[in-house]
mmCIF file of C-alpha atoms in Angstrom:
data_model
loop_
_atom_site.group_PDB
_atom_site.id
_atom_site.type_symbol
_atom_site.label_atom_id
_atom_site.label_comp_id
_atom_site.label_asym_id
_atom_site.label_seq_id
_atom_site.Cartn_x
_atom_site.Cartn_y
_atom_site.Cartn_z
ATOM 1 C CA UNK A 1498 51.212 160.839 65.699
ATOM 2 C CA UNK A 1499 51.969 158.427 68.523
ATOM 3 C CA UNK A 1500 55.612 158.314 67.445
ATOM 4 C CA UNK A 1501 55.796 162.056 66.842
ATOM 5 C CA UNK A 1502 54.514 162.922 70.317
ATOM 6 C CA UNK A 1503 55.980 159.918 72.163
ATOM 7 C CA UNK A 1504 52.478 158.823 73.156
ATOM 8 C CA UNK A 1505 50.563 155.569 73.426
ATOM 9 C CA UNK A 1506 48.231 155.073 70.475
ATOM 10 C CA UNK A 1507 44.643 154.607 71.665
ATOM 11 C CA UNK A 1508 43.172 155.211 68.189
ATOM 12 C CA UNK A 1509 44.602 152.051 66.604
ATOM 13 C CA UNK A 1510 43.594 152.922 63.053
ATOM 14 C CA UNK A 1511 40.009 153.822 63.922
ATOM 15 C CA UNK A 1512 40.207 157.242 62.255
ATOM 16 C CA UNK A 1513 40.735 158.538 58.738
ATOM 17 C CA UNK A 1514 42.250 162.028 58.286
ATOM 18 C CA UNK A 1515 39.700 164.683 57.355
ATOM 19 C CA UNK A 1516 39.913 168.002 55.483
ATOM 20 C CA UNK A 1517 36.862 169.606 57.099
ATOM 21 C CA UNK A 1518 36.624 169.020 60.846
ATOM 22 C CA UNK A 1519 33.523 170.811 62.119
ATOM 23 C CA UNK A 1520 32.265 170.964 65.728
ATOM 24 C CA UNK A 1521 31.072 167.581 67.078
ATOM 25 C CA UNK A 1522 33.446 165.726 64.705
ATOM 26 C CA UNK A 1523 35.942 163.354 66.389
ATOM 27 C CA UNK A 1524 39.611 164.277 65.942
ATOM 28 C CA UNK A 1525 42.916 163.199 67.518
ATOM 29 C CA UNK A 1526 44.265 164.911 70.624
ATOM 30 C CA UNK A 1527 47.360 164.269 72.713
ATOM 31 C CA UNK A 1528 46.932 164.479 76.466
ATOM 32 C CA UNK A 1529 48.545 163.287 79.670
ATOM 33 C CA UNK A 1530 46.735 160.262 81.110
ATOM 34 C CA UNK A 1531 46.858 160.051 84.901
ATOM 35 C CA UNK A 1532 45.827 156.403 84.969
ATOM 36 C CA UNK A 1533 48.569 155.421 82.498
ATOM 37 C CA UNK A 1534 51.056 158.055 83.678
ATOM 38 C CA UNK A 1535 52.051 158.796 80.094
ATOM 39 C CA UNK A 1536 50.982 160.678 76.990
ATOM 40 C CA UNK A 1537 48.188 159.164 74.935
ATOM 41 C CA UNK A 1538 46.811 160.052 71.519
ATOM 42 C CA UNK A 1539 43.095 159.353 71.205
ATOM 43 C CA UNK A 1540 39.935 160.596 69.555
ATOM 44 C CA UNK A 1541 37.874 163.324 71.193
ATOM 45 C CA UNK A 1542 34.814 165.189 69.988
ATOM 46 C CA UNK A 1543 35.483 168.739 68.784
ATOM 47 C CA UNK A 1544 33.553 171.175 71.002
ATOM 48 C CA UNK A 1545 34.133 170.960 74.745
ATOM 49 C CA UNK A 1546 31.236 169.763 76.884
ATOM 50 C CA UNK A 1547 31.825 170.901 80.501
ATOM 51 C CA UNK A 1548 31.334 168.257 83.166
ATOM 52 C CA UNK A 1549 28.455 170.279 84.669
ATOM 53 C CA UNK A 1550 26.458 170.648 81.422
ATOM 54 C CA UNK A 1551 22.921 169.260 81.428
ATOM 55 C CA UNK A 1552 22.955 168.734 77.650
ATOM 56 C CA UNK A 1553 26.002 167.780 75.549
ATOM 57 C CA UNK A 1554 24.639 169.913 72.689
ATOM 58 C CA UNK A 1555 26.402 172.864 74.335
ATOM 59 C CA UNK A 1556 29.642 171.505 72.905
ATOM 60 C CA UNK A 1557 28.696 172.548 69.363
ATOM 61 C CA UNK A 1558 29.196 176.182 70.474
ATOM 62 C CA UNK A 1559 32.308 175.663 72.612
ATOM 63 C CA UNK A 1560 34.891 174.823 69.980
ATOM 64 C CA UNK A 1561 37.114 177.811 70.848
ATOM 65 C CA UNK A 1562 38.391 179.278 74.123
ATOM 66 C CA UNK A 1563 39.807 182.799 74.131
ATOM 67 C CA UNK A 1564 43.337 183.083 75.500
ATOM 68 C CA UNK A 1565 42.338 186.276 77.336
ATOM 69 C CA UNK A 1566 39.592 184.628 79.450
ATOM 70 C CA UNK A 1567 40.349 180.893 79.463
ATOM 71 C CA UNK A 1568 41.683 180.897 83.039
ATOM 72 C CA UNK A 1569 38.532 182.529 84.456
ATOM 73 C CA UNK A 1570 35.755 181.178 82.222
ATOM 74 C CA UNK A 1571 33.291 178.909 84.004
ATOM 75 C CA UNK A 1572 33.476 176.365 81.193
ATOM 76 C CA UNK A 1573 37.222 176.395 80.655
ATOM 77 C CA UNK A 1574 39.016 177.275 83.903
ATOM 78 C CA UNK A 1575 39.042 173.715 85.278
ATOM 79 C CA UNK A 1576 40.318 172.143 82.051
ATOM 80 C CA UNK A 1577 42.887 174.929 81.703
ATOM 81 C CA UNK A 1578 44.207 174.190 85.184
ATOM 82 C CA UNK A 1579 44.692 170.450 84.720
ATOM 83 C CA UNK A 1580 43.359 169.127 81.411
ATOM 84 C CA UNK A 1581 45.403 170.684 78.652
ATOM 85 C CA UNK A 1582 45.930 168.919 75.321
ATOM 86 C CA UNK A 1583 47.849 169.154 72.074
ATOM 87 C CA UNK A 1584 45.720 169.211 68.925
ATOM 88 C CA UNK A 1585 47.763 168.312 65.818
ATOM 89 C CA UNK A 1586 46.610 169.468 62.384
ATOM 90 C CA UNK A 1587 47.931 170.247 58.912
ATOM 91 C CA UNK A 1588 46.372 173.710 59.070
ATOM 92 C CA UNK A 1589 43.165 175.648 59.619
ATOM 93 C CA UNK A 1590 40.584 177.773 57.813
ATOM 94 C CA UNK A 1591 39.605 181.383 58.432
ATOM 95 C CA UNK A 1592 36.902 183.422 56.694
ATOM 96 C CA UNK A 1593 37.523 186.950 55.467
ATOM 97 C CA UNK A 1594 34.565 189.321 55.362
ATOM 98 C CA UNK A 1595 34.246 190.864 51.912
ATOM 99 C CA UNK A 1596 33.425 194.568 51.440
ATOM 100 C CA UNK A 1597 30.350 193.826 49.347
ATOM 101 C CA UNK A 1598 29.060 191.141 51.701
ATOM 102 C CA UNK A 1599 29.749 187.455 51.968
ATOM 103 C CA UNK A 1600 32.931 185.721 53.108
ATOM 104 C CA UNK A 1601 35.977 184.204 51.436
ATOM 105 C CA UNK A 1602 37.716 181.208 53.078
ATOM 106 C CA UNK A 1603 41.501 180.931 53.387
ATOM 107 C CA UNK A 1604 43.606 177.980 54.447
ATOM 108 C CA UNK A 1605 46.591 178.514 56.765
ATOM 109 C CA UNK A 1606 49.373 175.926 56.888
ATOM 110 C CA UNK A 1607 53.098 175.456 57.348
ATOM 111 C CA UNK A 1608 55.572 172.675 56.512
ATOM 112 C CA UNK A 1609 55.179 169.858 59.005
ATOM 113 C CA UNK A 1610 51.763 171.018 60.151
ATOM 114 C CA UNK A 1611 50.766 172.813 63.349
ATOM 115 C CA UNK A 1612 49.898 171.911 66.933
ATOM 116 C CA UNK A 1613 47.129 173.872 68.620
ATOM 117 C CA UNK A 1614 46.859 174.509 72.340
ATOM 118 C CA UNK A 1615 43.750 172.644 73.417
ATOM 119 C CA UNK A 1616 41.739 171.675 76.487
ATOM 120 C CA UNK A 1617 39.849 168.461 77.132
ATOM 121 C CA UNK A 1618 37.105 167.402 79.498
ATOM 122 C CA UNK A 1619 34.886 164.403 80.144
ATOM 123 C CA UNK A 1620 31.096 164.340 80.372
ATOM 124 C CA UNK A 1621 29.022 161.483 81.741
ATOM 125 C CA UNK A 1622 25.312 160.879 81.954
ATOM 126 C CA UNK A 1623 24.065 157.344 82.493
ATOM 127 C CA UNK A 1624 25.832 155.084 80.014
ATOM 128 C CA UNK A 1625 26.978 158.020 77.854
ATOM 129 C CA UNK A 1626 30.636 159.008 78.250
ATOM 130 C CA UNK A 1627 32.134 161.762 76.095
ATOM 131 C CA UNK A 1628 35.701 162.949 75.751
ATOM 132 C CA UNK A 1629 35.613 166.417 74.188
ATOM 133 C CA UNK A 1630 38.057 169.222 73.413
ATOM 134 C CA UNK A 1631 38.348 172.868 72.460
ATOM 135 C CA UNK A 1632 41.083 174.940 70.792
ATOM 136 C CA UNK A 1633 42.454 178.181 72.233
ATOM 137 C CA UNK A 1634 42.449 181.310 70.098
ATOM 138 C CA UNK A 1635 44.500 184.492 70.308
ATOM 139 C CA UNK A 1636 44.828 187.803 68.421
ATOM 140 C CA UNK A 1637 46.278 187.591 64.902
ATOM 141 C CA UNK A 1638 50.079 187.680 64.923
ATOM 142 C CA UNK A 1639 50.577 190.195 62.119
ATOM 143 C CA UNK A 1640 48.891 192.333 59.475
ATOM 144 C CA UNK A 1641 48.826 189.600 56.829
ATOM 145 C CA UNK A 1642 46.884 187.239 59.109
ATOM 146 C CA UNK A 1643 44.669 190.056 60.399
ATOM 147 C CA UNK A 1644 43.727 190.934 56.822
ATOM 148 C CA UNK A 1645 41.838 187.647 56.773
ATOM 149 C CA UNK A 1646 40.715 187.472 60.416
ATOM 150 C CA UNK A 1647 41.586 189.316 63.615
ATOM 151 C CA UNK A 1648 41.994 186.055 65.558
ATOM 152 C CA UNK A 1649 43.761 182.740 65.031
ATOM 153 C CA UNK A 1650 44.358 179.447 66.833
ATOM 154 C CA UNK A 1651 47.030 179.408 69.526
ATOM 155 C CA UNK A 1652 49.778 177.452 67.756
ATOM 156 C CA UNK A 1653 52.298 175.970 70.187
ATOM 157 C CA UNK A 1654 56.004 175.701 69.343
ATOM 158 C CA UNK A 1655 57.528 172.270 70.136
ATOM 159 C CA UNK A 1656 59.510 173.576 73.113
ATOM 160 C CA UNK A 1657 56.225 174.356 74.901
ATOM 161 C CA UNK A 1658 54.531 170.966 74.442
ATOM 162 C CA UNK A 1659 55.749 169.505 77.736
ATOM 163 C CA UNK A 1660 54.752 172.535 79.800
ATOM 164 C CA UNK A 1661 51.334 172.679 78.138
ATOM 165 C CA UNK A 1662 50.750 169.047 79.064
ATOM 166 C CA UNK A 1663 51.751 169.726 82.669
ATOM 167 C CA UNK A 1664 55.007 167.807 82.438
ATOM 168 C CA UNK A 1665 57.105 170.875 83.254
ATOM 169 C CA UNK A 1666 56.470 173.732 85.658
ATOM 170 C CA UNK A 1667 55.118 176.901 84.060
ATOM 171 C CA UNK A 1668 53.099 179.819 85.343
ATOM 172 C CA UNK A 1669 49.970 181.157 83.665
ATOM 173 C CA UNK A 1670 51.779 183.928 81.816
ATOM 174 C CA UNK A 1671 54.182 181.410 80.283
ATOM 175 C CA UNK A 1672 51.380 179.054 79.288
ATOM 176 C CA UNK A 1673 49.415 181.870 77.656
ATOM 177 C CA UNK A 1674 52.342 183.629 76.002
ATOM 178 C CA UNK A 1675 50.810 183.068 72.558
ATOM 179 C CA UNK A 1676 52.409 181.710 69.378
ATOM 180 C CA UNK A 1677 56.063 182.348 68.587
ATOM 181 C CA UNK A 1678 56.395 185.569 66.502
ATOM 182 C CA UNK A 1679 58.363 183.609 63.891
ATOM 183 C CA UNK A 1680 55.234 181.627 63.037
ATOM 184 C CA UNK A 1681 53.861 184.526 60.972
ATOM 185 C CA UNK A 1682 56.772 184.244 58.517
ATOM 186 C CA UNK A 1683 56.429 180.472 58.241
ATOM 187 C CA UNK A 1684 52.731 180.379 57.418
ATOM 188 C CA UNK A 1685 51.355 179.892 53.940
ATOM 189 C CA UNK A 1686 47.996 181.628 53.433
ATOM 190 C CA UNK A 1687 45.994 180.125 50.607
ATOM 191 C CA UNK A 1688 42.672 181.276 49.147
ATOM 192 C CA UNK A 1689 40.387 178.238 48.824
ATOM 193 C CA UNK A 1690 36.889 177.492 47.597
ATOM 194 C CA UNK A 1691 33.701 178.145 49.543
ATOM 195 C CA UNK A 1692 32.810 174.439 49.578
ATOM 196 C CA UNK A 1693 34.584 174.150 52.924
ATOM 197 C CA UNK A 1694 31.743 176.170 54.458
ATOM 198 C CA UNK A 1695 29.467 173.122 54.259
ATOM 199 C CA UNK A 1696 30.326 170.514 56.880
ATOM 200 C CA UNK A 1697 29.290 167.622 54.627
ATOM 201 C CA UNK A 1698 31.927 168.498 52.025
ATOM 202 C CA UNK A 1699 35.147 166.536 52.394
ATOM 203 C CA UNK A 1700 38.326 165.855 50.436
ATOM 204 C CA UNK A 1701 41.728 167.281 49.457
ATOM 205 C CA UNK A 1702 40.141 169.665 46.953
ATOM 206 C CA UNK A 1703 39.027 171.802 49.899
ATOM 207 C CA UNK A 1704 42.586 172.990 50.552
ATOM 208 C CA UNK A 1705 43.575 173.585 46.921
ATOM 209 C CA UNK A 1706 44.080 177.201 45.749
ATOM 210 C CA UNK A 1707 41.114 178.575 43.808
ATOM 211 C CA UNK A 1708 43.153 180.875 41.529
ATOM 212 C CA UNK A 1709 46.548 181.006 39.877
ATOM 213 C CA UNK A 1710 48.025 183.594 42.225
ATOM 214 C CA UNK A 1711 49.322 180.939 44.579
ATOM 215 C CA UNK A 1712 50.148 181.295 48.287
ATOM 216 C CA UNK A 1713 50.751 184.694 49.766
ATOM 217 C CA UNK A 1714 51.426 186.368 53.093
ATOM 218 C CA UNK A 1715 50.995 189.913 51.766
ATOM 219 C CA UNK A 1716 48.317 192.168 53.343
ATOM 220 C CA UNK A 1717 45.371 192.861 51.067
ATOM 221 C CA UNK A 1718 44.920 189.278 49.887
#
């Protein structure tokens, strides 16, 4: 990841890739370090803890920031202004509500993986110092995605990485333009097993198809 994003590696092998990253789990982010004046890739805890929070437990609920309100939200407006991050991943899960009750998980991916628009913040209390992050979400790009869920992560195209990190000038409308429309055609949507719904479950079997139909991007999955 350090080579891919031209960033200094501050993880140094201290992390093993995971297939089920739940809130409060550490994961890699790429951000612009003011002290180093360069990009760094390092571990941050999933679920943003605002600097003003009295209890870091709030982060377990703040794993997503809506694209429509991120610039005005009390928790997210400061990070959005100056603490934006790239969050690399192979894909993500969404849960489709079933007509008879219950939910069915699906895994979304594309060749080469995805990079989410994220925000980071720091929280300090005594000797405790946390680096945390959240992922922006936006409306589903097309009917096939919306069949599973009406929202999705804000996936950044490579040409927007520099602006998102504050390395190029961009106004708010450009920053929050949403994913490229072409992304919808590139995504593979895969029905997977419900084991991913338990945070303790881990392993490559979580992203394997659960039936013989294979990947699809057709509405009515």
